[in-house]
Short mmCIF file of N, CA and C in Angstrom, two decimals:
data_model
loop_
_atom_site.label_atom_id
_atom_site.label_comp_id
_atom_site.label_asym_id
_atom_site.label_seq_id
_atom_site.Cartn_x
_atom_site.Cartn_y
_atom_site.Cartn_z
N MET A 1 15.91 22.81 9.93
CA MET A 1 15.51 21.53 10.47
C MET A 1 16.74 20.87 11.07
N THR A 2 16.57 20.31 12.24
CA THR A 2 17.69 19.65 12.88
C THR A 2 17.96 18.30 12.22
N ALA A 3 19.13 17.77 12.47
CA ALA A 3 19.51 16.48 11.89
C ALA A 3 18.58 15.37 12.36
N LYS A 4 18.19 15.41 13.64
CA LYS A 4 17.29 14.37 14.17
C LYS A 4 15.94 14.40 13.47
N LYS A 5 15.40 15.60 13.27
CA LYS A 5 14.10 15.74 12.60
C LYS A 5 14.21 15.26 11.15
N PHE A 6 15.32 15.62 10.50
CA PHE A 6 15.52 15.22 9.11
C PHE A 6 15.57 13.70 8.98
N VAL A 7 16.31 13.04 9.86
CA VAL A 7 16.41 11.57 9.85
C VAL A 7 15.03 10.96 10.12
N PHE A 8 14.29 11.53 11.07
CA PHE A 8 12.96 11.03 11.39
C PHE A 8 12.03 11.13 10.17
N VAL A 9 12.06 12.26 9.47
CA VAL A 9 11.22 12.45 8.28
C VAL A 9 11.60 11.44 7.21
N ILE A 10 12.87 11.20 7.00
CA ILE A 10 13.34 10.23 6.00
C ILE A 10 12.85 8.82 6.37
N LEU A 11 13.03 8.43 7.62
CA LEU A 11 12.59 7.09 8.07
C LEU A 11 11.09 6.94 7.94
N PHE A 12 10.34 7.94 8.35
CA PHE A 12 8.87 7.88 8.27
C PHE A 12 8.41 7.73 6.83
N THR A 13 9.00 8.49 5.93
CA THR A 13 8.65 8.42 4.51
C THR A 13 8.96 7.04 3.94
N CYS A 14 10.10 6.48 4.28
CA CYS A 14 10.48 5.15 3.79
C CYS A 14 9.53 4.08 4.32
N MET A 15 9.18 4.16 5.60
CA MET A 15 8.28 3.16 6.20
C MET A 15 6.89 3.26 5.59
N ALA A 16 6.41 4.46 5.33
CA ALA A 16 5.10 4.64 4.71
C ALA A 16 5.10 4.02 3.31
N GLY A 17 6.18 4.22 2.57
CA GLY A 17 6.29 3.63 1.23
C GLY A 17 6.32 2.12 1.28
N LEU A 18 7.04 1.56 2.25
CA LEU A 18 7.09 0.10 2.39
C LEU A 18 5.73 -0.47 2.77
N ALA A 19 4.99 0.21 3.63
CA ALA A 19 3.67 -0.26 4.04
C ALA A 19 2.73 -0.31 2.85
N GLN A 20 2.79 0.69 1.99
CA GLN A 20 1.93 0.71 0.81
C GLN A 20 2.35 -0.36 -0.19
N ALA A 21 3.63 -0.59 -0.33
CA ALA A 21 4.14 -1.53 -1.33
C ALA A 21 4.05 -2.98 -0.86
N GLN A 22 3.61 -3.22 0.37
CA GLN A 22 3.57 -4.59 0.88
C GLN A 22 2.71 -5.51 0.01
N PHE A 23 1.68 -4.99 -0.63
CA PHE A 23 0.81 -5.82 -1.44
C PHE A 23 1.40 -6.10 -2.82
N LEU A 24 2.42 -5.35 -3.21
CA LEU A 24 3.08 -5.63 -4.48
C LEU A 24 3.85 -6.93 -4.42
N LYS A 25 4.34 -7.28 -3.24
CA LYS A 25 5.18 -8.47 -3.08
C LYS A 25 4.42 -9.64 -2.48
N ILE A 26 3.13 -9.49 -2.25
CA ILE A 26 2.34 -10.53 -1.60
C ILE A 26 2.30 -11.78 -2.48
N GLY A 27 2.47 -12.95 -1.87
CA GLY A 27 2.48 -14.20 -2.61
C GLY A 27 1.09 -14.66 -3.03
N GLY A 28 0.10 -14.30 -2.24
CA GLY A 28 -1.28 -14.68 -2.55
C GLY A 28 -2.25 -13.84 -1.76
N ILE A 29 -3.48 -13.79 -2.26
CA ILE A 29 -4.51 -12.97 -1.63
C ILE A 29 -5.85 -13.68 -1.74
N THR A 30 -6.66 -13.55 -0.70
CA THR A 30 -8.02 -14.07 -0.73
C THR A 30 -8.98 -12.90 -0.73
N VAL A 31 -9.90 -12.89 -1.66
CA VAL A 31 -10.94 -11.87 -1.72
C VAL A 31 -12.26 -12.54 -1.39
N GLN A 32 -12.93 -12.03 -0.37
CA GLN A 32 -14.27 -12.50 -0.03
C GLN A 32 -15.24 -11.50 -0.62
N ALA A 33 -15.87 -11.86 -1.72
CA ALA A 33 -16.80 -10.97 -2.41
C ALA A 33 -18.18 -11.08 -1.76
N THR A 34 -18.71 -9.93 -1.35
CA THR A 34 -20.01 -9.90 -0.69
C THR A 34 -21.06 -9.12 -1.48
N THR A 35 -20.59 -8.28 -2.43
CA THR A 35 -21.50 -7.48 -3.26
C THR A 35 -21.02 -7.52 -4.70
N THR A 36 -21.95 -7.68 -5.61
CA THR A 36 -21.67 -7.66 -7.04
C THR A 36 -22.27 -6.38 -7.63
N LEU A 37 -21.48 -5.65 -8.39
CA LEU A 37 -21.95 -4.46 -9.11
C LEU A 37 -21.82 -4.75 -10.59
N PHE A 38 -22.90 -4.49 -11.35
CA PHE A 38 -22.88 -4.79 -12.78
C PHE A 38 -23.86 -3.88 -13.51
N VAL A 39 -23.78 -3.88 -14.83
CA VAL A 39 -24.70 -3.11 -15.66
C VAL A 39 -25.58 -4.09 -16.41
N ASP A 40 -26.90 -3.87 -16.32
CA ASP A 40 -27.89 -4.71 -17.00
C ASP A 40 -28.80 -3.81 -17.82
N ASN A 41 -28.75 -3.97 -19.14
CA ASN A 41 -29.52 -3.12 -20.05
C ASN A 41 -29.30 -1.64 -19.79
N GLY A 42 -28.03 -1.26 -19.59
CA GLY A 42 -27.68 0.13 -19.38
C GLY A 42 -27.96 0.66 -17.99
N GLU A 43 -28.45 -0.19 -17.09
CA GLU A 43 -28.77 0.24 -15.73
C GLU A 43 -27.79 -0.40 -14.74
N ALA A 44 -27.21 0.45 -13.87
CA ALA A 44 -26.30 -0.05 -12.84
C ALA A 44 -27.10 -0.75 -11.75
N LYS A 45 -26.64 -1.95 -11.40
CA LYS A 45 -27.33 -2.75 -10.39
C LYS A 45 -26.31 -3.33 -9.41
N SER A 46 -26.80 -3.72 -8.23
CA SER A 46 -25.96 -4.42 -7.27
C SER A 46 -26.77 -5.53 -6.63
N GLU A 47 -26.07 -6.58 -6.26
CA GLU A 47 -26.69 -7.72 -5.59
C GLU A 47 -25.72 -8.25 -4.54
N GLU A 48 -26.27 -8.84 -3.50
CA GLU A 48 -25.42 -9.53 -2.53
C GLU A 48 -24.91 -10.81 -3.16
N CYS A 49 -23.71 -11.20 -2.79
CA CYS A 49 -23.15 -12.46 -3.27
C CYS A 49 -22.30 -13.06 -2.17
N ASP A 50 -21.90 -14.29 -2.36
CA ASP A 50 -21.04 -14.99 -1.40
C ASP A 50 -20.05 -15.81 -2.20
N GLN A 51 -18.89 -15.21 -2.48
CA GLN A 51 -17.88 -15.87 -3.30
C GLN A 51 -16.50 -15.67 -2.69
N LEU A 52 -15.62 -16.62 -2.93
CA LEU A 52 -14.23 -16.52 -2.52
C LEU A 52 -13.34 -16.64 -3.75
N TYR A 53 -12.37 -15.75 -3.83
CA TYR A 53 -11.34 -15.80 -4.85
C TYR A 53 -10.02 -15.99 -4.12
N ASN A 54 -9.42 -17.16 -4.23
CA ASN A 54 -8.11 -17.44 -3.65
C ASN A 54 -7.09 -17.37 -4.77
N VAL A 55 -6.28 -16.32 -4.75
CA VAL A 55 -5.33 -16.06 -5.83
C VAL A 55 -3.92 -16.29 -5.31
N SER A 56 -3.22 -17.28 -5.87
CA SER A 56 -1.84 -17.55 -5.51
C SER A 56 -0.94 -17.12 -6.66
N PHE A 57 -0.26 -15.99 -6.45
CA PHE A 57 0.66 -15.51 -7.48
C PHE A 57 1.90 -16.39 -7.54
N LYS A 58 2.30 -16.98 -6.42
CA LYS A 58 3.47 -17.87 -6.40
C LYS A 58 3.18 -19.19 -7.09
N ASP A 59 1.97 -19.71 -6.94
CA ASP A 59 1.60 -20.99 -7.56
C ASP A 59 0.96 -20.79 -8.94
N MET A 60 0.67 -19.52 -9.27
CA MET A 60 0.02 -19.16 -10.55
C MET A 60 -1.33 -19.86 -10.71
N MET A 61 -2.11 -19.86 -9.62
CA MET A 61 -3.43 -20.49 -9.62
C MET A 61 -4.46 -19.56 -8.98
N LEU A 62 -5.71 -19.71 -9.44
CA LEU A 62 -6.85 -19.03 -8.86
C LEU A 62 -7.90 -20.08 -8.57
N ALA A 63 -8.39 -20.11 -7.33
CA ALA A 63 -9.51 -20.97 -6.97
C ALA A 63 -10.71 -20.06 -6.73
N HIS A 64 -11.80 -20.31 -7.45
CA HIS A 64 -13.01 -19.50 -7.34
C HIS A 64 -14.12 -20.39 -6.78
N ASN A 65 -14.67 -19.97 -5.63
CA ASN A 65 -15.73 -20.72 -4.97
C ASN A 65 -16.98 -19.86 -4.85
N ILE A 66 -18.12 -20.41 -5.25
CA ILE A 66 -19.40 -19.71 -5.17
C ILE A 66 -20.28 -20.44 -4.17
N TYR A 67 -20.81 -19.67 -3.21
CA TYR A 67 -21.69 -20.22 -2.18
C TYR A 67 -23.11 -19.70 -2.41
N ILE A 68 -24.08 -20.56 -2.21
CA ILE A 68 -25.49 -20.16 -2.25
C ILE A 68 -26.13 -20.63 -0.96
N GLY A 69 -26.69 -19.69 -0.23
CA GLY A 69 -27.28 -20.03 1.07
C GLY A 69 -26.27 -20.59 2.04
N GLY A 70 -25.01 -20.16 1.94
CA GLY A 70 -23.97 -20.62 2.85
C GLY A 70 -23.40 -21.98 2.50
N VAL A 71 -23.86 -22.58 1.40
CA VAL A 71 -23.41 -23.90 0.98
C VAL A 71 -22.63 -23.77 -0.33
N LEU A 72 -21.49 -24.45 -0.41
CA LEU A 72 -20.67 -24.41 -1.62
C LEU A 72 -21.46 -24.95 -2.80
N ASN A 73 -21.57 -24.14 -3.86
CA ASN A 73 -22.34 -24.52 -5.04
C ASN A 73 -21.44 -24.84 -6.22
N GLN A 74 -20.37 -24.05 -6.40
CA GLN A 74 -19.43 -24.26 -7.51
C GLN A 74 -18.02 -23.97 -7.03
N SER A 75 -17.07 -24.70 -7.60
CA SER A 75 -15.66 -24.49 -7.28
C SER A 75 -14.84 -24.83 -8.51
N GLN A 76 -13.91 -23.94 -8.87
CA GLN A 76 -13.10 -24.18 -10.05
C GLN A 76 -11.72 -23.55 -9.89
N PHE A 77 -10.71 -24.20 -10.48
CA PHE A 77 -9.35 -23.67 -10.53
C PHE A 77 -9.10 -23.06 -11.91
N TYR A 78 -8.26 -22.03 -11.91
CA TYR A 78 -7.83 -21.36 -13.13
C TYR A 78 -6.32 -21.21 -13.08
N GLN A 79 -5.69 -21.18 -14.26
CA GLN A 79 -4.25 -20.97 -14.35
C GLN A 79 -3.99 -19.49 -14.63
N LEU A 80 -3.13 -18.87 -13.82
CA LEU A 80 -2.82 -17.45 -13.99
C LEU A 80 -1.73 -17.25 -15.03
N ASN A 81 -1.81 -16.10 -15.69
CA ASN A 81 -0.73 -15.64 -16.55
C ASN A 81 -0.80 -14.13 -16.65
N SER A 82 0.21 -13.52 -17.18
CA SER A 82 0.27 -12.07 -17.37
C SER A 82 0.01 -11.30 -16.08
N VAL A 83 0.71 -11.65 -15.02
CA VAL A 83 0.55 -10.95 -13.74
C VAL A 83 1.31 -9.63 -13.79
N ASN A 84 0.64 -8.55 -13.41
CA ASN A 84 1.23 -7.22 -13.39
C ASN A 84 0.83 -6.54 -12.08
N ARG A 85 1.82 -6.04 -11.34
CA ARG A 85 1.57 -5.37 -10.06
C ARG A 85 2.21 -4.00 -10.10
N TYR A 86 1.47 -2.99 -9.64
CA TYR A 86 2.04 -1.65 -9.60
C TYR A 86 1.27 -0.77 -8.63
N MET A 87 1.87 0.38 -8.32
CA MET A 87 1.24 1.37 -7.46
C MET A 87 0.69 2.47 -8.36
N ASN A 88 -0.53 2.91 -8.06
CA ASN A 88 -1.15 4.04 -8.72
C ASN A 88 -1.44 5.06 -7.63
N GLY A 89 -0.46 5.90 -7.35
CA GLY A 89 -0.56 6.78 -6.18
C GLY A 89 -0.43 5.93 -4.94
N GLU A 90 -1.44 5.97 -4.06
CA GLU A 90 -1.43 5.16 -2.84
C GLU A 90 -2.22 3.87 -3.01
N ILE A 91 -2.68 3.59 -4.22
CA ILE A 91 -3.49 2.40 -4.50
C ILE A 91 -2.61 1.31 -5.11
N THR A 92 -2.68 0.09 -4.54
CA THR A 92 -1.99 -1.06 -5.09
C THR A 92 -2.90 -1.70 -6.12
N VAL A 93 -2.39 -1.95 -7.32
CA VAL A 93 -3.17 -2.57 -8.39
C VAL A 93 -2.51 -3.90 -8.75
N LEU A 94 -3.30 -4.97 -8.73
CA LEU A 94 -2.86 -6.30 -9.11
C LEU A 94 -3.70 -6.72 -10.31
N LYS A 95 -3.06 -6.88 -11.47
CA LYS A 95 -3.77 -7.29 -12.69
C LYS A 95 -3.24 -8.64 -13.14
N PHE A 96 -4.15 -9.50 -13.59
CA PHE A 96 -3.74 -10.81 -14.09
C PHE A 96 -4.84 -11.40 -14.95
N ASN A 97 -4.46 -12.39 -15.74
CA ASN A 97 -5.42 -13.15 -16.53
C ASN A 97 -5.52 -14.54 -15.94
N ALA A 98 -6.70 -15.13 -16.06
CA ALA A 98 -6.95 -16.48 -15.54
C ALA A 98 -7.57 -17.32 -16.64
N LEU A 99 -6.92 -18.44 -16.97
CA LEU A 99 -7.37 -19.35 -18.01
C LEU A 99 -8.19 -20.48 -17.39
N SER A 100 -9.39 -20.68 -17.92
CA SER A 100 -10.25 -21.78 -17.48
C SER A 100 -9.88 -23.03 -18.25
N GLY A 101 -9.56 -24.10 -17.54
CA GLY A 101 -9.29 -25.38 -18.18
C GLY A 101 -10.57 -26.04 -18.68
N ARG A 102 -11.68 -25.63 -18.13
CA ARG A 102 -12.97 -26.21 -18.51
C ARG A 102 -13.51 -25.63 -19.81
N SER A 103 -13.55 -24.29 -19.91
CA SER A 103 -14.14 -23.66 -21.10
C SER A 103 -13.08 -23.18 -22.09
N GLY A 104 -11.83 -23.03 -21.62
CA GLY A 104 -10.79 -22.48 -22.47
C GLY A 104 -10.82 -20.97 -22.54
N MET A 105 -11.76 -20.35 -21.83
CA MET A 105 -11.87 -18.89 -21.84
C MET A 105 -10.86 -18.27 -20.88
N THR A 106 -10.43 -17.06 -21.20
CA THR A 106 -9.53 -16.31 -20.35
C THR A 106 -10.27 -15.11 -19.77
N TYR A 107 -10.17 -14.94 -18.47
CA TYR A 107 -10.80 -13.83 -17.76
C TYR A 107 -9.71 -12.90 -17.27
N SER A 108 -9.95 -11.60 -17.39
CA SER A 108 -9.00 -10.60 -16.90
C SER A 108 -9.48 -10.07 -15.56
N TYR A 109 -8.57 -9.97 -14.60
CA TYR A 109 -8.90 -9.50 -13.26
C TYR A 109 -8.06 -8.29 -12.91
N GLU A 110 -8.65 -7.40 -12.12
CA GLU A 110 -7.94 -6.26 -11.56
C GLU A 110 -8.40 -6.09 -10.12
N ILE A 111 -7.45 -6.17 -9.20
CA ILE A 111 -7.73 -5.98 -7.78
C ILE A 111 -7.09 -4.68 -7.36
N LYS A 112 -7.87 -3.82 -6.68
CA LYS A 112 -7.36 -2.56 -6.16
C LYS A 112 -7.46 -2.58 -4.65
N ILE A 113 -6.34 -2.21 -4.01
CA ILE A 113 -6.25 -2.20 -2.55
C ILE A 113 -5.83 -0.80 -2.12
N ASP A 114 -6.56 -0.22 -1.16
CA ASP A 114 -6.22 1.14 -0.72
C ASP A 114 -5.02 1.14 0.21
N ALA A 115 -4.59 2.34 0.60
CA ALA A 115 -3.39 2.50 1.43
C ALA A 115 -3.53 1.86 2.80
N ASP A 116 -4.78 1.66 3.27
CA ASP A 116 -5.02 1.04 4.57
C ASP A 116 -5.11 -0.48 4.48
N GLY A 117 -4.93 -1.04 3.27
CA GLY A 117 -4.99 -2.49 3.10
C GLY A 117 -6.40 -3.03 2.94
N LYS A 118 -7.34 -2.18 2.57
CA LYS A 118 -8.73 -2.61 2.37
C LYS A 118 -9.02 -2.75 0.88
N LEU A 119 -9.85 -3.73 0.55
CA LEU A 119 -10.22 -3.95 -0.85
C LEU A 119 -11.07 -2.79 -1.35
N MET A 120 -10.66 -2.20 -2.45
CA MET A 120 -11.47 -1.19 -3.11
C MET A 120 -12.41 -1.88 -4.10
N SER A 121 -11.84 -2.82 -4.89
CA SER A 121 -12.65 -3.55 -5.85
C SER A 121 -11.87 -4.71 -6.45
N LEU A 122 -12.61 -5.69 -6.90
CA LEU A 122 -12.09 -6.76 -7.75
C LEU A 122 -12.97 -6.69 -8.99
N VAL A 123 -12.35 -6.48 -10.15
CA VAL A 123 -13.10 -6.38 -11.40
C VAL A 123 -12.72 -7.57 -12.27
N CYS A 124 -13.75 -8.29 -12.72
CA CYS A 124 -13.56 -9.43 -13.63
C CYS A 124 -14.11 -9.04 -14.99
N THR A 125 -13.28 -9.16 -16.03
CA THR A 125 -13.70 -8.86 -17.39
C THR A 125 -13.67 -10.14 -18.20
N GLU A 126 -14.82 -10.47 -18.78
CA GLU A 126 -14.93 -11.67 -19.62
C GLU A 126 -14.37 -11.37 -21.00
N GLU A 127 -14.13 -12.41 -21.81
CA GLU A 127 -13.62 -12.22 -23.17
C GLU A 127 -14.57 -11.38 -24.00
N SER A 128 -15.87 -11.44 -23.69
CA SER A 128 -16.88 -10.66 -24.43
C SER A 128 -16.82 -9.18 -24.10
N GLY A 129 -16.09 -8.82 -23.03
CA GLY A 129 -16.00 -7.43 -22.61
C GLY A 129 -16.91 -7.11 -21.43
N ASN A 130 -17.81 -8.04 -21.06
CA ASN A 130 -18.67 -7.82 -19.90
C ASN A 130 -17.83 -7.74 -18.64
N LYS A 131 -18.13 -6.74 -17.79
CA LYS A 131 -17.38 -6.54 -16.56
C LYS A 131 -18.30 -6.70 -15.36
N THR A 132 -17.77 -7.33 -14.32
CA THR A 132 -18.46 -7.43 -13.04
C THR A 132 -17.50 -6.95 -11.97
N THR A 133 -17.98 -6.08 -11.10
CA THR A 133 -17.18 -5.55 -10.01
C THR A 133 -17.65 -6.16 -8.70
N TYR A 134 -16.70 -6.57 -7.89
CA TYR A 134 -17.01 -7.16 -6.58
C TYR A 134 -16.44 -6.28 -5.48
N LYS A 135 -17.18 -6.19 -4.40
CA LYS A 135 -16.73 -5.50 -3.18
C LYS A 135 -16.72 -6.53 -2.07
N GLY A 136 -15.93 -6.30 -1.05
CA GLY A 136 -15.86 -7.23 0.07
C GLY A 136 -14.61 -7.00 0.88
N GLY A 137 -13.99 -8.08 1.33
CA GLY A 137 -12.80 -8.00 2.16
C GLY A 137 -11.66 -8.81 1.57
N ILE A 138 -10.47 -8.58 2.13
CA ILE A 138 -9.29 -9.32 1.67
C ILE A 138 -8.48 -9.80 2.85
N SER A 139 -7.69 -10.83 2.60
CA SER A 139 -6.69 -11.28 3.55
C SER A 139 -5.56 -11.91 2.76
N GLU A 140 -4.42 -12.08 3.43
CA GLU A 140 -3.28 -12.71 2.77
C GLU A 140 -3.55 -14.21 2.65
N LEU A 141 -3.21 -14.78 1.50
CA LEU A 141 -3.35 -16.21 1.27
C LEU A 141 -1.98 -16.86 1.50
N LYS A 142 -1.97 -17.92 2.27
CA LYS A 142 -0.73 -18.68 2.49
C LYS A 142 -0.60 -19.65 1.33
N THR A 143 0.39 -19.40 0.48
CA THR A 143 0.56 -20.17 -0.74
C THR A 143 1.29 -21.49 -0.49
N PHE A 144 1.20 -22.39 -1.48
CA PHE A 144 1.93 -23.67 -1.38
C PHE A 144 3.42 -23.41 -1.54
N LYS A 145 3.80 -22.68 -2.61
CA LYS A 145 5.19 -22.34 -2.81
C LYS A 145 5.53 -21.16 -1.90
N GLN A 146 6.62 -21.30 -1.21
CA GLN A 146 7.05 -20.23 -0.32
C GLN A 146 8.23 -19.56 -0.94
#
């Protein structure tokens, strides 16, 4: 292999790694949930939904908005803690807990993003162990703290 080819391969590999790791350093992310997947009496089910999860890792806040018929029905803030970000192969995994100031309950979240920057899933686990999986789209959230 020539020196030029070797340098090109090294640069390409480094750039591919940086592109995948871009979500590890993201300050915030918005998930637009359009489908809910859940288990009801042992049966897997799915339903359409219209929810926004605005997660600011820099501000340590989560804003969850639920829309019904295109109209905002519920909106609540949560305080983040235990944020963990890592790569699992080519998949970016963002795990965190969110504390509700209203109920005092803590919810565990896991967001998976594929190598192309598309949402694979957002999984919410309640304290009871019940899990709900959301599918939809993502975009970068512009946080208050820069």
